[in-house]
Coordinates of C-alpha atoms and ligand atoms in Angstrom, one line a residue:
V13 CA -65.6 -40.7 51.6
T14 CA -66.3 -37.6 50.4
V15 CA -69.7 -36.2 50.6
M16 CA -72.4 -36.1 47.8
T17 CA -72.4 -32.6 46.6
I18 CA -74.0 -33.3 43.3
D19 CA -77.8 -34.1 43.6
P20 CA -78.7 -35.9 40.5
M21 CA -82.4 -36.0 40.9
P22 CA -83.9 -33.1 39.3
S23 CA -86.6 -31.5 41.4
P24 CA -89.4 -29.4 39.4
N25 CA -88.3 -26.3 41.2
R26 CA -84.6 -26.5 40.2
R27 CA -85.8 -26.4 36.2
A28 CA -85.0 -23.3 34.0
S29 CA -87.5 -21.0 33.4
P30 CA -87.8 -21.4 29.9
A31 CA -89.3 -18.1 29.7
R32 CA -86.3 -16.3 30.3
P33 CA -83.3 -17.1 28.6
C34 CA -80.2 -18.2 30.4
R35 CA -77.5 -15.8 31.2
L36 CA -74.3 -17.4 30.3
T37 CA -70.8 -16.3 30.9
I38 CA -67.9 -18.3 29.2
L39 CA -64.4 -18.5 30.6
G40 CA -61.8 -19.6 28.1
A41 CA -64.1 -18.6 25.3
T42 CA -61.7 -18.8 22.1
G43 CA -60.8 -22.5 23.4
S44 CA -61.8 -26.0 22.1
V45 CA -64.5 -26.3 24.6
G46 CA -65.7 -22.6 24.7
T47 CA -66.1 -22.6 20.9
S48 CA -68.0 -25.9 21.2
A49 CA -70.3 -24.2 23.7
L50 CA -70.9 -20.8 21.5
D51 CA -71.9 -23.4 18.5
L52 CA -74.6 -24.8 21.1
V53 CA -75.4 -21.4 21.8
K54 CA -76.1 -20.8 17.8
H55 CA -78.1 -23.7 17.7
S56 CA -80.5 -22.8 20.5
P57 CA -81.5 -19.3 19.4
G58 CA -83.2 -17.3 22.3
A59 CA -82.1 -19.4 25.0
F60 CA -79.0 -18.0 25.7
E61 CA -77.7 -14.5 26.4
I62 CA -73.9 -14.0 26.6
V63 CA -73.1 -12.2 29.9
A64 CA -69.2 -12.1 29.4
L65 CA -66.8 -14.0 27.4
T66 CA -63.2 -14.3 28.1
A67 CA -59.8 -15.5 26.3
H68 CA -55.8 -15.4 27.2
S69 CA -54.7 -13.7 24.0
Q70 CA -56.6 -14.6 21.0
V71 CA -57.8 -10.9 20.6
D72 CA -59.6 -11.3 16.7
Q73 CA -61.4 -14.6 17.8
L74 CA -62.6 -12.7 21.1
V75 CA -64.0 -10.1 19.3
A76 CA -65.6 -11.6 16.7
A77 CA -67.3 -14.1 19.2
A78 CA -68.3 -10.9 21.6
R79 CA -70.0 -9.2 18.3
T80 CA -71.5 -12.5 17.0
H81 CA -73.1 -13.1 20.4
R82 CA -73.8 -9.6 21.6
A83 CA -71.7 -10.3 24.6
Q84 CA -72.0 -7.5 27.5
L85 CA -68.4 -8.0 28.2
A86 CA -65.5 -9.5 26.7
V87 CA -62.0 -9.7 28.8
I88 CA -58.6 -10.6 27.5
G89 CA -56.2 -12.1 29.9
D90 CA -53.0 -10.6 28.6
P91 CA -53.0 -6.9 29.1
A92 CA -51.1 -6.3 26.1
H93 CA -54.0 -6.9 23.8
Y94 CA -56.3 -4.4 25.4
R95 CA -55.9 -1.8 23.0
A96 CA -56.9 -4.1 19.9
L97 CA -59.6 -5.6 22.1
K98 CA -60.9 -1.8 22.7
A99 CA -60.7 -1.0 19.0
G100 CA -62.2 -4.1 17.8
L101 CA -65.2 -3.9 19.8
A102 CA -66.0 -0.2 19.0
G103 CA -69.4 0.8 18.4
S104 CA -70.7 -2.9 19.3
G105 CA -71.9 -2.2 22.9
T106 CA -69.6 -4.7 24.3
R107 CA -67.4 -3.6 27.0
A108 CA -63.8 -4.4 26.8
A109 CA -61.4 -5.5 30.0
A110 CA -58.0 -6.7 30.5
G111 CA -55.6 -8.5 33.0
E112 CA -56.2 -11.1 35.7
Q113 CA -58.3 -9.2 38.1
A114 CA -60.7 -8.3 35.4
L115 CA -61.0 -12.4 34.6
I116 CA -62.0 -12.3 37.9
E117 CA -64.6 -9.9 37.8
A118 CA -66.1 -11.3 34.7
A119 CA -66.6 -14.4 36.5
G120 CA -68.6 -12.9 39.1
E121 CA -70.8 -11.0 36.7
P122 CA -74.3 -12.0 37.6
A123 CA -75.0 -14.8 35.5
D124 CA -77.2 -18.2 35.5
C125 CA -74.6 -20.1 34.4
V126 CA -70.8 -20.1 34.2
L127 CA -68.7 -22.4 32.0
A128 CA -65.2 -22.8 33.3
A129 CA -63.3 -23.3 30.1
I130 CA -59.8 -22.0 30.9
I131 CA -57.3 -24.2 30.4
G132 CA -54.8 -25.4 33.4
I133 CA -54.3 -23.5 36.9
A134 CA -54.8 -19.9 35.4
G135 CA -59.0 -21.0 35.6
L136 CA -58.5 -21.7 39.3
A137 CA -59.3 -18.0 40.6
P138 CA -61.7 -17.2 37.9
T139 CA -63.6 -20.3 38.5
L140 CA -63.9 -19.7 42.2
A141 CA -65.2 -16.3 41.7
A142 CA -68.0 -18.0 39.6
V143 CA -68.4 -20.4 42.6
A144 CA -68.8 -17.9 45.4
Q145 CA -71.7 -16.4 43.0
G146 CA -73.6 -19.4 43.9
R147 CA -75.4 -20.3 40.5
R148 CA -74.4 -23.0 38.3
V149 CA -70.8 -23.6 37.2
A150 CA -70.4 -25.9 34.2
L151 CA -66.8 -27.2 35.0
A152 CA -64.7 -28.4 32.4
N153 CA -61.2 -27.2 33.8
K154 CA -60.3 -30.3 35.7
E155 CA -57.0 -28.8 37.1
C156 CA -58.8 -26.7 39.5
L157 CA -60.4 -30.1 41.4
V158 CA -56.9 -31.7 41.0
A159 CA -54.9 -28.9 42.3
A160 CA -57.2 -27.9 44.7
G161 CA -60.4 -30.5 45.1
N162 CA -60.9 -30.0 48.8
L163 CA -60.9 -26.3 48.8
F164 CA -62.8 -26.1 45.7
M165 CA -65.9 -28.6 47.1
A166 CA -66.0 -26.7 50.3
R167 CA -66.8 -23.3 48.4
V168 CA -69.2 -24.8 46.4
A169 CA -71.1 -26.4 49.5
E170 CA -70.8 -23.0 51.3
A171 CA -72.0 -21.1 48.2
G172 CA -74.8 -23.5 47.6
T173 CA -73.3 -23.6 44.0
E174 CA -74.5 -26.1 41.5
L175 CA -71.7 -27.9 39.8
L176 CA -72.2 -29.7 36.7
P177 CA -69.0 -31.7 35.3
V178 CA -68.4 -30.9 31.4
D179 CA -65.7 -33.8 31.0
S180 CA -67.1 -36.6 29.3
E181 CA -66.5 -38.8 31.7
H182 CA -68.2 -37.1 34.7
S183 CA -70.7 -36.1 32.4
A184 CA -71.5 -39.6 32.1
V185 CA -71.1 -40.8 35.6
H186 CA -73.4 -37.8 36.5
Q187 CA -76.1 -39.3 34.1
A188 CA -75.5 -42.7 35.1
L189 CA -75.9 -42.0 38.8
A190 CA -79.2 -40.2 38.5
G191 CA -81.2 -41.0 41.6
A192 CA -78.5 -43.4 43.3
M193 CA -77.9 -43.4 47.3
P194 CA -74.1 -43.3 47.9
E195 CA -74.2 -46.6 49.4
A196 CA -75.6 -48.2 46.2
I197 CA -72.4 -47.5 44.3
E198 CA -70.0 -50.2 44.1
R199 CA -67.3 -49.0 41.5
I200 CA -67.3 -45.9 39.0
V201 CA -65.3 -46.8 36.1
L202 CA -63.9 -44.3 33.7
T203 CA -63.4 -45.3 30.3
A204 CA -59.9 -44.5 28.2
S205 CA -59.4 -44.1 24.7
G206 CA -55.3 -44.9 25.0
G207 CA -54.8 -41.8 23.3
P208 CA -52.7 -41.5 20.0
F209 CA -49.8 -43.8 21.4
R210 CA -51.6 -46.7 22.7
T211 CA -50.1 -49.2 20.8
W212 CA -46.7 -47.6 20.5
S213 CA -43.6 -49.5 22.4
L214 CA -41.6 -47.2 25.0
A215 CA -38.7 -46.9 22.3
E216 CA -41.1 -45.4 20.2
M217 CA -42.9 -43.1 22.4
A218 CA -39.0 -42.0 23.2
E219 CA -39.0 -40.6 20.0
A220 CA -42.5 -39.2 19.8
T221 CA -42.6 -35.5 18.7
P222 CA -45.2 -33.0 19.9
Q223 CA -46.9 -33.3 16.6
S224 CA -47.7 -37.0 16.5
A225 CA -48.8 -36.5 20.3
L226 CA -51.3 -33.8 19.2
K227 CA -53.1 -36.3 16.9
H228 CA -55.7 -37.8 19.0
P229 CA -57.6 -40.4 17.3
N230 CA -61.1 -39.6 18.2
W231 CA -61.4 -36.0 20.3
S232 CA -60.6 -32.8 18.8
M233 CA -59.0 -30.6 22.0
G234 CA -56.7 -27.8 23.0
Q235 CA -52.9 -28.8 22.9
K236 CA -52.2 -29.3 26.6
I237 CA -55.2 -32.3 27.1
C238 CA -54.2 -33.6 24.1
I239 CA -50.5 -34.2 25.2
D240 CA -52.1 -35.1 28.5
S241 CA -53.9 -38.0 26.8
A242 CA -51.3 -39.3 24.9
T243 CA -49.0 -39.9 28.6
W244 CA -52.4 -40.9 29.9
M245 CA -51.9 -38.3 32.9
N246 CA -55.3 -37.1 31.4
K247 CA -57.0 -40.0 32.9
G248 CA -55.0 -39.8 36.3
L249 CA -56.3 -36.2 36.1
E250 CA -59.7 -37.7 35.8
L251 CA -59.5 -40.0 38.9
I252 CA -58.6 -37.5 41.0
E253 CA -61.4 -35.3 39.6
A254 CA -64.1 -38.1 39.8
F255 CA -62.9 -38.5 43.4
H256 CA -63.9 -35.1 44.2
L257 CA -67.1 -34.8 42.3
F258 CA -68.5 -37.8 43.5
P259 CA -69.2 -40.1 46.8
V260 CA -66.7 -42.6 46.1
T261 CA -63.3 -43.8 47.8
A262 CA -60.0 -44.1 45.7
E263 CA -60.4 -47.6 45.7
Q264 CA -63.8 -48.0 43.9
L265 CA -62.6 -45.6 41.0
A266 CA -61.2 -47.8 37.8
V267 CA -60.0 -47.1 34.2
V268 CA -61.0 -49.3 31.4
V269 CA -59.4 -49.0 27.9
H270 CA -62.2 -48.6 25.3
P271 CA -60.2 -47.1 21.8
Q272 CA -63.4 -46.2 20.1
S273 CA -64.6 -43.6 23.0
I274 CA -68.6 -44.4 22.6
I275 CA -69.1 -45.5 26.2
H276 CA -67.8 -42.4 28.6
A277 CA -68.1 -44.1 32.0
L278 CA -69.9 -46.7 33.8
V279 CA -71.4 -46.9 37.1
E280 CA -71.6 -50.2 39.0
Y281 CA -74.1 -51.0 41.7
R282 CA -74.4 -53.4 44.4
D283 CA -76.8 -55.6 42.7
G284 CA -74.7 -56.0 39.9
S285 CA -76.5 -53.4 37.4
V286 CA -74.0 -51.4 35.6
M287 CA -75.2 -48.0 33.8
A288 CA -73.2 -46.9 31.0
Q289 CA -73.6 -43.5 29.2
L290 CA -72.9 -43.7 25.4
G291 CA -72.5 -41.1 22.6
A292 CA -70.4 -40.0 19.7
P293 CA -67.1 -38.2 20.9
D294 CA -68.2 -34.7 20.7
M295 CA -67.8 -32.2 23.9
R296 CA -71.1 -30.8 22.5
T297 CA -72.9 -33.6 24.1
P298 CA -71.7 -33.3 27.7
I299 CA -71.4 -29.6 27.5
A300 CA -75.2 -29.4 26.3
Y301 CA -75.8 -31.6 29.2
A302 CA -74.5 -29.5 31.8
L303 CA -76.0 -26.3 30.3
G304 CA -79.5 -27.8 30.2
W305 CA -79.5 -29.8 33.3
P306 CA -82.3 -30.9 34.2
D307 CA -83.5 -30.6 30.7
R308 CA -82.1 -31.5 27.7
I309 CA -80.9 -28.8 24.9
N310 CA -80.3 -29.6 21.1
A311 CA -76.4 -30.6 20.2
P312 CA -76.1 -31.1 16.2
T313 CA -73.7 -34.0 16.9
A314 CA -73.4 -37.2 14.8
R315 CA -75.9 -39.6 16.1
L316 CA -74.7 -43.1 17.4
D317 CA -75.2 -45.7 14.9
L318 CA -74.4 -49.0 16.8
I319 CA -74.9 -51.2 13.4
K320 CA -72.2 -49.2 11.7
L321 CA -70.0 -49.2 14.7
G322 CA -70.4 -53.0 14.9
Q323 CA -68.3 -53.4 17.9
L324 CA -67.0 -51.9 21.2
T325 CA -63.7 -53.1 22.5
F326 CA -62.2 -53.1 25.7
E327 CA -58.4 -53.4 27.1
A328 CA -56.8 -53.6 30.6
P329 CA -54.6 -50.0 31.2
D330 CA -51.0 -50.6 31.0
E331 CA -49.4 -48.9 33.5
Q332 CA -45.8 -49.9 32.6
R333 CA -46.0 -48.1 29.3
F334 CA -48.1 -45.0 30.6
P335 CA -46.9 -44.5 34.1
A336 CA -48.7 -41.2 34.7
L337 CA -51.8 -42.7 35.4
A338 CA -50.4 -44.3 38.7
L339 CA -48.5 -41.4 39.4
A340 CA -51.7 -39.5 39.7
R341 CA -53.7 -42.4 41.6
S342 CA -50.7 -42.4 44.2
A343 CA -50.9 -38.9 44.7
M344 CA -54.7 -38.9 44.9
I345 CA -54.1 -41.4 47.8
R346 CA -51.5 -39.5 49.5
G347 CA -53.9 -36.3 49.1
G348 CA -52.6 -33.1 51.0
A349 CA -50.5 -30.9 48.4
A350 CA -49.7 -34.0 46.4
T351 CA -51.9 -33.3 43.7
T352 CA -51.3 -30.0 43.6
V353 CA -47.7 -30.5 43.3
L354 CA -48.5 -33.4 40.5
N355 CA -50.6 -30.6 38.5
G356 CA -48.2 -27.8 38.5
A357 CA -45.5 -30.3 37.8
N358 CA -47.1 -32.0 34.8
E359 CA -48.5 -28.5 33.3
L360 CA -44.8 -27.4 33.0
A361 CA -43.6 -30.6 31.6
V362 CA -45.9 -30.5 28.8
S363 CA -45.2 -26.9 27.9
A364 CA -41.7 -27.9 27.8
F365 CA -42.3 -31.3 25.8
L366 CA -44.5 -28.8 23.6
N367 CA -41.4 -26.2 23.3
H368 CA -39.1 -29.3 22.6
R369 CA -37.2 -28.9 25.4
I370 CA -37.5 -32.4 26.9
G371 CA -38.8 -35.8 25.2
F372 CA -42.1 -37.4 25.7
L373 CA -41.2 -40.1 28.1
D374 CA -39.4 -37.0 30.3
I375 CA -42.9 -35.4 31.1
A376 CA -43.8 -38.5 33.7
R377 CA -40.3 -38.8 34.6
I378 CA -40.3 -35.3 35.8
V379 CA -43.9 -35.6 37.5
E380 CA -42.2 -38.3 39.4
G381 CA -39.2 -36.6 40.6
C382 CA -41.3 -33.6 41.7
L383 CA -43.3 -35.5 43.7
N384 CA -40.6 -37.5 45.3
R385 CA -38.5 -34.1 45.9
A386 CA -42.0 -32.4 47.4
E387 CA -42.1 -34.8 49.6
Q388 CA -38.8 -34.6 50.8
I389 CA -38.9 -31.0 51.3
G390 CA -41.7 -31.1 53.2
V391 CA -44.4 -29.7 50.9
V392 CA -47.3 -31.8 52.1
S393 CA -49.7 -30.0 54.1
K394 CA -53.3 -29.4 52.7
P395 CA -53.5 -26.2 50.9
Q396 CA -56.3 -24.4 52.9
S397 CA -56.8 -21.5 50.6
L398 CA -56.2 -19.9 46.9
A399 CA -52.9 -18.6 47.8
D400 CA -51.6 -21.8 49.4
V401 CA -52.6 -23.7 46.2
L402 CA -50.9 -20.8 44.0
E403 CA -47.7 -20.9 46.4
I404 CA -47.4 -24.9 46.2
D405 CA -47.9 -24.7 42.4
G406 CA -45.3 -22.0 42.2
I407 CA -42.9 -24.5 44.1
A408 CA -43.8 -27.5 41.9
R409 CA -43.1 -25.6 38.7
Q410 CA -39.4 -24.2 40.2
L411 CA -39.0 -28.2 40.9
A412 CA -39.9 -29.1 37.8
R413 CA -37.7 -26.2 36.0
D414 CA -35.0 -27.4 38.6
V415 CA -35.0 -31.6 37.2
I416 CA -35.1 -30.3 33.6
G417 CA -31.9 -28.0 34.2
E418 CA -30.4 -31.2 35.7
R419 CA -30.9 -33.0 32.4
Ligands
LIG20 P1 -58.0 -24.9 24.8 O1 -56.3 -24.4 24.9 O2 -58.5 -25.0 23.5 O3 -58.4 -23.4 25.4 C1 -58.0 -22.6 26.8 C2 -58.9 -21.6 26.6 O4 -58.5 -20.8 27.9 C3 -58.8 -20.4 25.6 O5 -59.7 -19.7 25.5 C4 -57.7 -19.5 26.2 O6 -57.6 -18.2 25.5 C5 -58.0 -19.5 27.8 N1 -56.6 -19.5 28.5 C6 -55.5 -20.2 28.4 N2 -54.4 -19.6 29.0 C7 -55.1 -18.7 30.0 C8 -54.6 -18.0 31.0 N3 -53.3 -17.6 31.5 N4 -55.6 -17.1 31.5 C9 -56.8 -17.0 30.9 N5 -57.1 -17.7 29.9 C10 -56.2 -18.6 29.3 O7 -58.5 -25.7 26.0 P2 -59.7 -26.6 25.7 O8 -59.3 -28.0 25.5 O9 -60.6 -26.1 25.1 O10 -59.9 -27.1 27.4 C11 -60.3 -26.3 28.4 C12 -60.3 -27.0 29.8 O11 -61.6 -28.2 29.6 C13 -59.2 -27.8 30.0 O12 -59.1 -27.7 31.7 C14 -59.3 -29.2 29.8 O13 -58.6 -30.2 30.2 C15 -60.8 -29.4 29.8 N6 -61.2 -30.2 28.8 C16 -61.3 -30.3 27.6 C17 -61.8 -31.0 26.5 C18 -61.4 -30.8 25.2 O14 -62.0 -31.7 24.7 N7 -60.9 -29.8 24.6 C19 -62.5 -32.1 27.1 C20 -62.9 -32.5 28.4 C21 -62.0 -31.6 29.6
LIG21 MG1 -62.3 -36.6 29.8

């Protein structure tokens, strides 16, 4: 059983002082989550002060956001764009920097809250730098917990960092857990939309293109998480994420398919009571929850109209058609380096699919092949440091390239 590191009970002395704006840094400010967060900032005038904004290569979007929000610092990950960033920010008062080390430094700038919204393992080092700062981390980057869950949570505990989940299901669990003792919890149930291929046969999925996989029925998201939603790896990553965030065992975590994405998760208690969190499928709600907690801030989202919705439906997950879910669950149970390998192999396979180098069904096959191969060659020990995690991630990516090359 993991240790309860998230304290869901607000205590008065933890309330954000309304007298002073919240100093906010956004890692991955040009992405789907990052731009949703900046939209919330725009809707709460005076409530936030932007410390740093970062992006990988979308320099024009970064310049515009830094100027609009008067950021103190803007960092572009790819140094090739440094000159464009510097030129774009001339006269604005925003400092410019570039490169991986600059991302880490931006994450460590004094802030009240850091929103970790970089995609994939690239976000791990900067997010750990934010954790070390010991303030609040609003965590969207689930790959941090999949690739390095034990290490990450140990660093959170050491630094006394407040960790607030941004992933909608985990935000829902955090809300439904409010005040609960770990012994009171029987099960945590994450809902899954089923993605764009929920009703597709395996034969149809074998022919799926990136374009069709990117069309999520309910959510608007970045490309990588869209593909993860189509394979259901996303739900698998979320099981691992929940395992590290909440005081439950692997057996206490379940998934139910709920195509409307209105209920985001449920917590079942030992007395038979079930707490669910509902809301329109709009990431601005869970982002607002993480930024505002224990208070609530405005989010200009569509309000839920249950009468208009009429009905909510539920289905059992189909692990025959969507094997990635079972793969992630078995890696979670195996522990050690297995989830690091799962994450690295999946990131590489998703990008190969997006580049038309492999078919849709190959993604899960490649991840499975890499997990087996990693076990054969003895990549099993628990990563103890960031360097260990990055090394295992590199091995997993190489294994995935080998599997793709053999095809
Ligand atoms: P996205 O692809 O839209 O944006 C990613 C951001 O990270 C961009 O700002 C990009 O410039 C930056 N980035 C990409 N590669 C980088 C690199 N190598 N170095 C530094 N920065 C880099 O992604 P997203 O959909 O906003 O997702 C962000 C994170 O939030 C992911 O971990 C995802 O799983 C999680 N998440 C997203 C949603 C959603 O609705 N989009 C929901 C739940 C969780
Ligand atoms: Mg989610």
